[in-house]
PDB file of C-alpha atoms in Angstrom:
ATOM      1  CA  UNK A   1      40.725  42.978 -29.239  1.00  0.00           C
ATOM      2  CA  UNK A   2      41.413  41.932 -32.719  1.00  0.00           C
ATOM      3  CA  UNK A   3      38.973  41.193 -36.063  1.00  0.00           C
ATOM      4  CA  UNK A   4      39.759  37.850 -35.138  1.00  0.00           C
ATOM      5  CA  UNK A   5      37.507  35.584 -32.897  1.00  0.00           C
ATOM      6  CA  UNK A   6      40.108  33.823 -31.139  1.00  0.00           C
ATOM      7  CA  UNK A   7      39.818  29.890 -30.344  1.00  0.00           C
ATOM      8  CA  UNK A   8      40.543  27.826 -27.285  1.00  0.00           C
ATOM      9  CA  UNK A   9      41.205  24.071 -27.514  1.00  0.00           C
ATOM     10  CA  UNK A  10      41.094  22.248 -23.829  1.00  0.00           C
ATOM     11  CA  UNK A  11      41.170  18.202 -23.503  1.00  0.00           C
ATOM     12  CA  UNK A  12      37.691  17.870 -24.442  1.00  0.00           C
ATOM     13  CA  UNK A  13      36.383  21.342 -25.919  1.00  0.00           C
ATOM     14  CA  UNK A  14      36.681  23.905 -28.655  1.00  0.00           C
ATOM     15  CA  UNK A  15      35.592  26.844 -27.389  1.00  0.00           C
ATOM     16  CA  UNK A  16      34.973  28.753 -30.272  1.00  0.00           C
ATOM     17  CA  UNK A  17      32.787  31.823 -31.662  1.00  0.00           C
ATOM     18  CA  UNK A  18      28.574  30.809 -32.196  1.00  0.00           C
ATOM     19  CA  UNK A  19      26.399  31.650 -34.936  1.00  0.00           C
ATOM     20  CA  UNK A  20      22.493  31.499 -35.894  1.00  0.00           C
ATOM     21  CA  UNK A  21      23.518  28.200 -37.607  1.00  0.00           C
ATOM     22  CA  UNK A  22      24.144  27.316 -33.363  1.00  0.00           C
ATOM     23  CA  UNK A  23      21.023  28.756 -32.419  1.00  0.00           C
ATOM     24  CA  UNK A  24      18.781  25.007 -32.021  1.00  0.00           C
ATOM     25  CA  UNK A  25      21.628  23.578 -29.930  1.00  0.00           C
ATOM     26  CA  UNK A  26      21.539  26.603 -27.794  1.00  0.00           C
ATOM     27  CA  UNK A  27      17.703  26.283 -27.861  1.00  0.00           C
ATOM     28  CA  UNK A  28      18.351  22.671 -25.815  1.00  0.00           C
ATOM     29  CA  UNK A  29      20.049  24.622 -22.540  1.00  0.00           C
ATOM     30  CA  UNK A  30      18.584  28.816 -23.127  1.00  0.00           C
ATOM     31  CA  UNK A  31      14.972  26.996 -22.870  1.00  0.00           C
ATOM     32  CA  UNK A  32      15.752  25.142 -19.396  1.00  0.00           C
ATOM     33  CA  UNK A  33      14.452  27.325 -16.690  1.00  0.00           C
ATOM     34  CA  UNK A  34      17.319  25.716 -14.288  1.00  0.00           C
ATOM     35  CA  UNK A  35      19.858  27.053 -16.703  1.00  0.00           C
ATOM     36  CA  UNK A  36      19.156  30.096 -17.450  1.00  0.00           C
ATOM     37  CA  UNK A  37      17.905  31.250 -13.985  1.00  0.00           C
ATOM     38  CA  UNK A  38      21.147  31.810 -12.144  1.00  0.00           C
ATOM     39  CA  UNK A  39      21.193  34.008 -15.126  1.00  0.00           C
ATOM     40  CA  UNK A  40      18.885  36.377 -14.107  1.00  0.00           C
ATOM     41  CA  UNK A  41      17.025  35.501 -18.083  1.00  0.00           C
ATOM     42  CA  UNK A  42      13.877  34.244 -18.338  1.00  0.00           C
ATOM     43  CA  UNK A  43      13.736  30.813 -20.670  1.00  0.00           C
ATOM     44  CA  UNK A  44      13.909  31.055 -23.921  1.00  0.00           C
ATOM     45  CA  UNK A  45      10.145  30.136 -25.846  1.00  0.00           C
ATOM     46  CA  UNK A  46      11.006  29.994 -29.488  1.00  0.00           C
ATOM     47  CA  UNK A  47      14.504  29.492 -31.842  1.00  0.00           C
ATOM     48  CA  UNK A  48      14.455  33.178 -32.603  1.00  0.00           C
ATOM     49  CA  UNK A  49      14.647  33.924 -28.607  1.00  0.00           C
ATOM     50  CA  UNK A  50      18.069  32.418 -28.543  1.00  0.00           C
ATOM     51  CA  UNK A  51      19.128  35.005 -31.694  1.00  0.00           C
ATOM     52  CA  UNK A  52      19.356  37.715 -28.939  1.00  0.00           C
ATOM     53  CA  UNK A  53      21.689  35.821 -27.098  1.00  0.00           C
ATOM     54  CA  UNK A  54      23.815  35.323 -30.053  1.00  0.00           C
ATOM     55  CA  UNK A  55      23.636  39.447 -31.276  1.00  0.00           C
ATOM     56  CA  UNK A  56      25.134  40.249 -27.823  1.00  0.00           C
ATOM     57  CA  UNK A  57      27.739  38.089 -28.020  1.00  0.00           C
ATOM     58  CA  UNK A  58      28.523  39.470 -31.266  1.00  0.00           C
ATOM     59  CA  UNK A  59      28.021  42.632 -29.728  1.00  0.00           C
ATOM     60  CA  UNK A  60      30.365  42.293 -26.914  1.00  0.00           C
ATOM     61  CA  UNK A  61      33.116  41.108 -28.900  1.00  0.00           C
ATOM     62  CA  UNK A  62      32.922  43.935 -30.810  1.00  0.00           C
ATOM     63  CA  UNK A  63      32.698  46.461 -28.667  1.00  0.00           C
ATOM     64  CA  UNK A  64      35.391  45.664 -27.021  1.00  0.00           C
ATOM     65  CA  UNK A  65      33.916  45.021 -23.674  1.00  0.00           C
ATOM     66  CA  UNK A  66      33.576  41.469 -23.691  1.00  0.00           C
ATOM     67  CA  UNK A  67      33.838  37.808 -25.532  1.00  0.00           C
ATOM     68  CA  UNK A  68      31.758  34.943 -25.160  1.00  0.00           C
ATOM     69  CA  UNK A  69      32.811  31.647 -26.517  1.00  0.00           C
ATOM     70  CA  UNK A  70      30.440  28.646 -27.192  1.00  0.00           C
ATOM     71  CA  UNK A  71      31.397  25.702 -25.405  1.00  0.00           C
ATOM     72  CA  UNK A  72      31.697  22.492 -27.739  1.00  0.00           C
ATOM     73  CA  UNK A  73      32.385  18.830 -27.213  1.00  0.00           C
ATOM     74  CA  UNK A  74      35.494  18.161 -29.519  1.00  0.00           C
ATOM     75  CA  UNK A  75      34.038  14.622 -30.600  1.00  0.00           C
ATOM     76  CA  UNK A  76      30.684  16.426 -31.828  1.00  0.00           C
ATOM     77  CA  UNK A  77      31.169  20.111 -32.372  1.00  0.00           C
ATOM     78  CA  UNK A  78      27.532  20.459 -30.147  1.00  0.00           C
ATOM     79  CA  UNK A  79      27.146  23.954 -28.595  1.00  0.00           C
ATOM     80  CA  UNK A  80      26.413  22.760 -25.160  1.00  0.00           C
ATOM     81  CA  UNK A  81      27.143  26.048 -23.148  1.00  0.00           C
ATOM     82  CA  UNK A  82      29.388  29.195 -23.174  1.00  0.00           C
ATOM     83  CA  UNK A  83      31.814  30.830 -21.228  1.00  0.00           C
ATOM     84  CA  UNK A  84      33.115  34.301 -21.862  1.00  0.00           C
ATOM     85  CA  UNK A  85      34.140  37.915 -20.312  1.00  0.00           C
ATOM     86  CA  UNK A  86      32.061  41.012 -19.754  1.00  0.00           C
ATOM     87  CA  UNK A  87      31.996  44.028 -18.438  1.00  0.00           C
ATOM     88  CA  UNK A  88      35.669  44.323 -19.414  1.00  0.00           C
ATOM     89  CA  UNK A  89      37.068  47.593 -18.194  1.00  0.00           C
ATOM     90  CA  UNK A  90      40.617  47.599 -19.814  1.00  0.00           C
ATOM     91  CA  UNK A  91      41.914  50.765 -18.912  1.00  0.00           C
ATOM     92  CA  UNK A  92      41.190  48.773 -14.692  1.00  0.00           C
ATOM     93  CA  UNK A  93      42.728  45.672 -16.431  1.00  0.00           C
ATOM     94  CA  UNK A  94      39.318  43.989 -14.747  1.00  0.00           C
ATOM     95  CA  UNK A  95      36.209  41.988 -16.386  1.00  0.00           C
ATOM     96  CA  UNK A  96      33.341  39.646 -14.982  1.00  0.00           C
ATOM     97  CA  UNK A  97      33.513  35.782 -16.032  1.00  0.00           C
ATOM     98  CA  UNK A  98      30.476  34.719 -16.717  1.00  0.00           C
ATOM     99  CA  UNK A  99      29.161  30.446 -17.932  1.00  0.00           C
ATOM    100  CA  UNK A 100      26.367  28.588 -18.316  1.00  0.00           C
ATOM    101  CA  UNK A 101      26.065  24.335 -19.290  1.00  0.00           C
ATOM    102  CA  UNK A 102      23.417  22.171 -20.473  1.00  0.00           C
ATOM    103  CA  UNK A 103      22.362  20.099 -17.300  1.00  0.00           C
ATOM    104  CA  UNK A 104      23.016  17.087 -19.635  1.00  0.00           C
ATOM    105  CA  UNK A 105      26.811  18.238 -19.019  1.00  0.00           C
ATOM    106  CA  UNK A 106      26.732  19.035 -15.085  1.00  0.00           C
ATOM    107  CA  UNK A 107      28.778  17.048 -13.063  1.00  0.00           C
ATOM    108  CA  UNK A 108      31.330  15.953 -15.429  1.00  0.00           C
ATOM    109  CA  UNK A 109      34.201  19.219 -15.052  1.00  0.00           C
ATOM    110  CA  UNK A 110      32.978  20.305 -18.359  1.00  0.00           C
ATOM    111  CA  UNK A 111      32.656  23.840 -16.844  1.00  0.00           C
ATOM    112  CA  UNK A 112      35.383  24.053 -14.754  1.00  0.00           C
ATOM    113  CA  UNK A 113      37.536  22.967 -17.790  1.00  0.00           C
ATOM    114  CA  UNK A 114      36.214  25.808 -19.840  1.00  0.00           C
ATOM    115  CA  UNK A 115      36.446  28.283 -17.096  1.00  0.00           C
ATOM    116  CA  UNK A 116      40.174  27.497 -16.258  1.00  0.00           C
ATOM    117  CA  UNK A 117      41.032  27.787 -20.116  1.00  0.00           C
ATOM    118  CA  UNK A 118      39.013  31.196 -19.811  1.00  0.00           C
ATOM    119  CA  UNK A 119      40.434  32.815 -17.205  1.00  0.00           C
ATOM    120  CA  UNK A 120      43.959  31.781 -18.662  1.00  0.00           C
ATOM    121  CA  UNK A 121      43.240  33.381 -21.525  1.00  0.00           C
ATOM    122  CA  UNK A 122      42.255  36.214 -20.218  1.00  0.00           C
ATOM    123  CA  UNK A 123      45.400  36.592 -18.519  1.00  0.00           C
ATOM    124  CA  UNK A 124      47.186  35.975 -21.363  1.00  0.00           C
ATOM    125  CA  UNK A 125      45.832  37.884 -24.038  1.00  0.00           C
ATOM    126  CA  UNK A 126      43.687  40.823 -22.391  1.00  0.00           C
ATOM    127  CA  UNK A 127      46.384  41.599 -19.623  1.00  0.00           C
ATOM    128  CA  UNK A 128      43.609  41.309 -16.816  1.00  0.00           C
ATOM    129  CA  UNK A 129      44.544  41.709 -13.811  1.00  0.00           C
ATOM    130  CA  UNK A 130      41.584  41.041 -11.771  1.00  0.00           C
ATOM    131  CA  UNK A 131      38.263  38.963 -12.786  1.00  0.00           C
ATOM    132  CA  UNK A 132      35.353  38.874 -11.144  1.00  0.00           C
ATOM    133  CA  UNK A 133      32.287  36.559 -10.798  1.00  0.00           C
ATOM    134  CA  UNK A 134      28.902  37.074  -9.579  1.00  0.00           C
ATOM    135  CA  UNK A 135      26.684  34.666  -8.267  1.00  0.00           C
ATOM    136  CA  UNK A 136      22.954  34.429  -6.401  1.00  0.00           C
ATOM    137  CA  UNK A 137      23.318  33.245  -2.731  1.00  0.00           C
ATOM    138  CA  UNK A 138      21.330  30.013  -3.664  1.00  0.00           C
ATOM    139  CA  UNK A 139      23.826  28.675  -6.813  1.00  0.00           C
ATOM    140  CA  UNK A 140      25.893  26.434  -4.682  1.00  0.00           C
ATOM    141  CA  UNK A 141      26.954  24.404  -7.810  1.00  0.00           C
ATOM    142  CA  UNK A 142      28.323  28.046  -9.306  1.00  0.00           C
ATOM    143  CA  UNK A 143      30.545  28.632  -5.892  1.00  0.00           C
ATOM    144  CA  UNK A 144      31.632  25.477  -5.872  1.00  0.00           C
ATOM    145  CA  UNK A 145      33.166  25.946  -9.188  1.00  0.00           C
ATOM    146  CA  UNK A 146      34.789  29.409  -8.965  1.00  0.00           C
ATOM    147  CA  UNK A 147      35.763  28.318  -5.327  1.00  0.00           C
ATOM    148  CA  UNK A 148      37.662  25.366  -6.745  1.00  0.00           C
ATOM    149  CA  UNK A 149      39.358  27.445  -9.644  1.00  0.00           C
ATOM    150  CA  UNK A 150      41.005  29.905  -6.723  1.00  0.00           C
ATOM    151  CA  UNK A 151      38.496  32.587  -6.720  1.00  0.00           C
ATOM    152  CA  UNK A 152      38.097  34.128  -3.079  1.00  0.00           C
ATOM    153  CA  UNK A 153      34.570  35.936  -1.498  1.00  0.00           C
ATOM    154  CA  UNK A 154      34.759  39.057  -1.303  1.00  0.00           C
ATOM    155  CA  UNK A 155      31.260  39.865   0.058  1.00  0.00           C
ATOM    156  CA  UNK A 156      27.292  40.203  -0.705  1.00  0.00           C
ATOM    157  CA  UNK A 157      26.133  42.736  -3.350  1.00  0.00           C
ATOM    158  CA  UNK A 158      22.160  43.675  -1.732  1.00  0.00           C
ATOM    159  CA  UNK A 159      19.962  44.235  -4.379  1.00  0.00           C
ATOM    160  CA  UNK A 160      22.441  44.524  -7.484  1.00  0.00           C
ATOM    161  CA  UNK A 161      20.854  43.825 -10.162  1.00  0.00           C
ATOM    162  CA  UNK A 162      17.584  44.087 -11.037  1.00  0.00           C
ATOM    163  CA  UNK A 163      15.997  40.650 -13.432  1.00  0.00           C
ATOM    164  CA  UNK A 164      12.765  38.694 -13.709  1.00  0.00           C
ATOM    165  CA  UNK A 165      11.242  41.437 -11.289  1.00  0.00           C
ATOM    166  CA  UNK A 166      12.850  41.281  -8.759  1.00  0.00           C
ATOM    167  CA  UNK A 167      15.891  42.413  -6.975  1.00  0.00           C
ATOM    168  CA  UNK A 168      18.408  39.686  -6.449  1.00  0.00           C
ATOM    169  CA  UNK A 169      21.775  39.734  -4.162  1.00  0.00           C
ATOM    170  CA  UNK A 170      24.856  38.663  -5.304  1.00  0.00           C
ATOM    171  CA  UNK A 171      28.113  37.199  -3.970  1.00  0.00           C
ATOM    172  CA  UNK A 172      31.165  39.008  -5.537  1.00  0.00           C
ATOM    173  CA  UNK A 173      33.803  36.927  -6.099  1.00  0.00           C
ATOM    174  CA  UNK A 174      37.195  37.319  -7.351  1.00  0.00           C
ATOM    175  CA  UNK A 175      40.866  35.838  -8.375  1.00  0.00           C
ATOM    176  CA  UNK A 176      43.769  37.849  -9.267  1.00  0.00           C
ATOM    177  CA  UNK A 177      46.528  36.932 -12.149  1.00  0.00           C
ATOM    178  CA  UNK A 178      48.726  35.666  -9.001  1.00  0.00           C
ATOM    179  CA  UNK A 179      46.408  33.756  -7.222  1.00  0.00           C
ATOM    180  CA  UNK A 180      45.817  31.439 -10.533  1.00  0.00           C
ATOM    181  CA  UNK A 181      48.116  28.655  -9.876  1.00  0.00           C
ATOM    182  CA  UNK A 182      48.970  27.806 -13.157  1.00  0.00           C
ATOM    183  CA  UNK A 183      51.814  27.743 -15.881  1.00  0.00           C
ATOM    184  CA  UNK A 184      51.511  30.910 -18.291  1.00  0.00           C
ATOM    185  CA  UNK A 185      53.882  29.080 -20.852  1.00  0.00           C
ATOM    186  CA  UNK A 186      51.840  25.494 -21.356  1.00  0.00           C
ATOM    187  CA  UNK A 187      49.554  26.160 -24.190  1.00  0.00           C
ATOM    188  CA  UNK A 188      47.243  23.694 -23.093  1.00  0.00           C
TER     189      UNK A 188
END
């Protein structure tokens, strides 16, 4: 990846690189137990909490092993989410997508907008050929997403990873660059 955080402009987003100066809107959605639980995180308590957050994204993106852009509303610039690669393993041309939304944004294709104009990317730009997504059993809403952006089941992960003690199962999903059904060359 380059020095330079790239930008994705959708409809109605900028999804863009976040900063400590983002850290109180991210406060309004890392706080939310409902959020952040799919997440395997515990909420956030304080401002500061949400500073982690924001080091590993820096982190990532520096590393080379991942990106995660901050998901904004064009007509306000809010931080209202993020959407973003990890785990990239270039050298398998494979990475895991991974999202998470205010609830004041659910229901409204915010995150399937983002995700589609992240996984397009990620086609583009990192040559990936397969991305992955991993979801708890009980996120229907999170299924229902990936499900509708072409990603397939591939099966249940027992007991792979280990958060909030406890050890949760996860569905493994996955699309490949040919099963995304969309136009390399539209810019949009």
């Amino acid at each position: 990846m380059g020095k330079e955080f790239p930008i994705i402009e959708t409809r109605r987003l900028i999804l863009r690189e976040v900063s400590i100066k983002d850290a109180t809107d991210m406060f309004k959605y890392l706080s939310d137990k409902d959020v952040v639980e799919p997440m395997g995180l515990a909420p956030c308590q304080i401002v500061e909490d949400v500073w982690d957050e924001i080091r590993w994204y820096k982190s990532i993106f520096e590393e080379g092993t991942g990106i995660r852009w901050g998901i904004t509303l064009k007509d306000s610039g809010e931080i209202i989410g993020s959407c973003g690669f990890l785990n990239m393993l270039t050298k398998h041309h494979r990475a895991e997508v991974g999202y998470e939304l205010s609830k004041d944004y659910w229901g409204k294709g915010i995150a399937s907008e983002a995700l589609e104009a992240v996984v397009k990317y990620g086609y583009q730009h990192f040559q990936l050929e397969r991305i992955e997504a991993l979801i708890e059993p009980a996120n229907f809403p999170s299924q229902k997403l990936v499900e509708k952006q072409g990603f397939r089941r591939e099966g249940l992960l027992r007991h792979y990873e280990y958060t909030c003690g406890k050890f949760d199962d996860l569905y493994m999903y996955s699309i490949i660059k040919s099963d995304f059904n969309i136009d390399f060359n539209d810019t949009k």
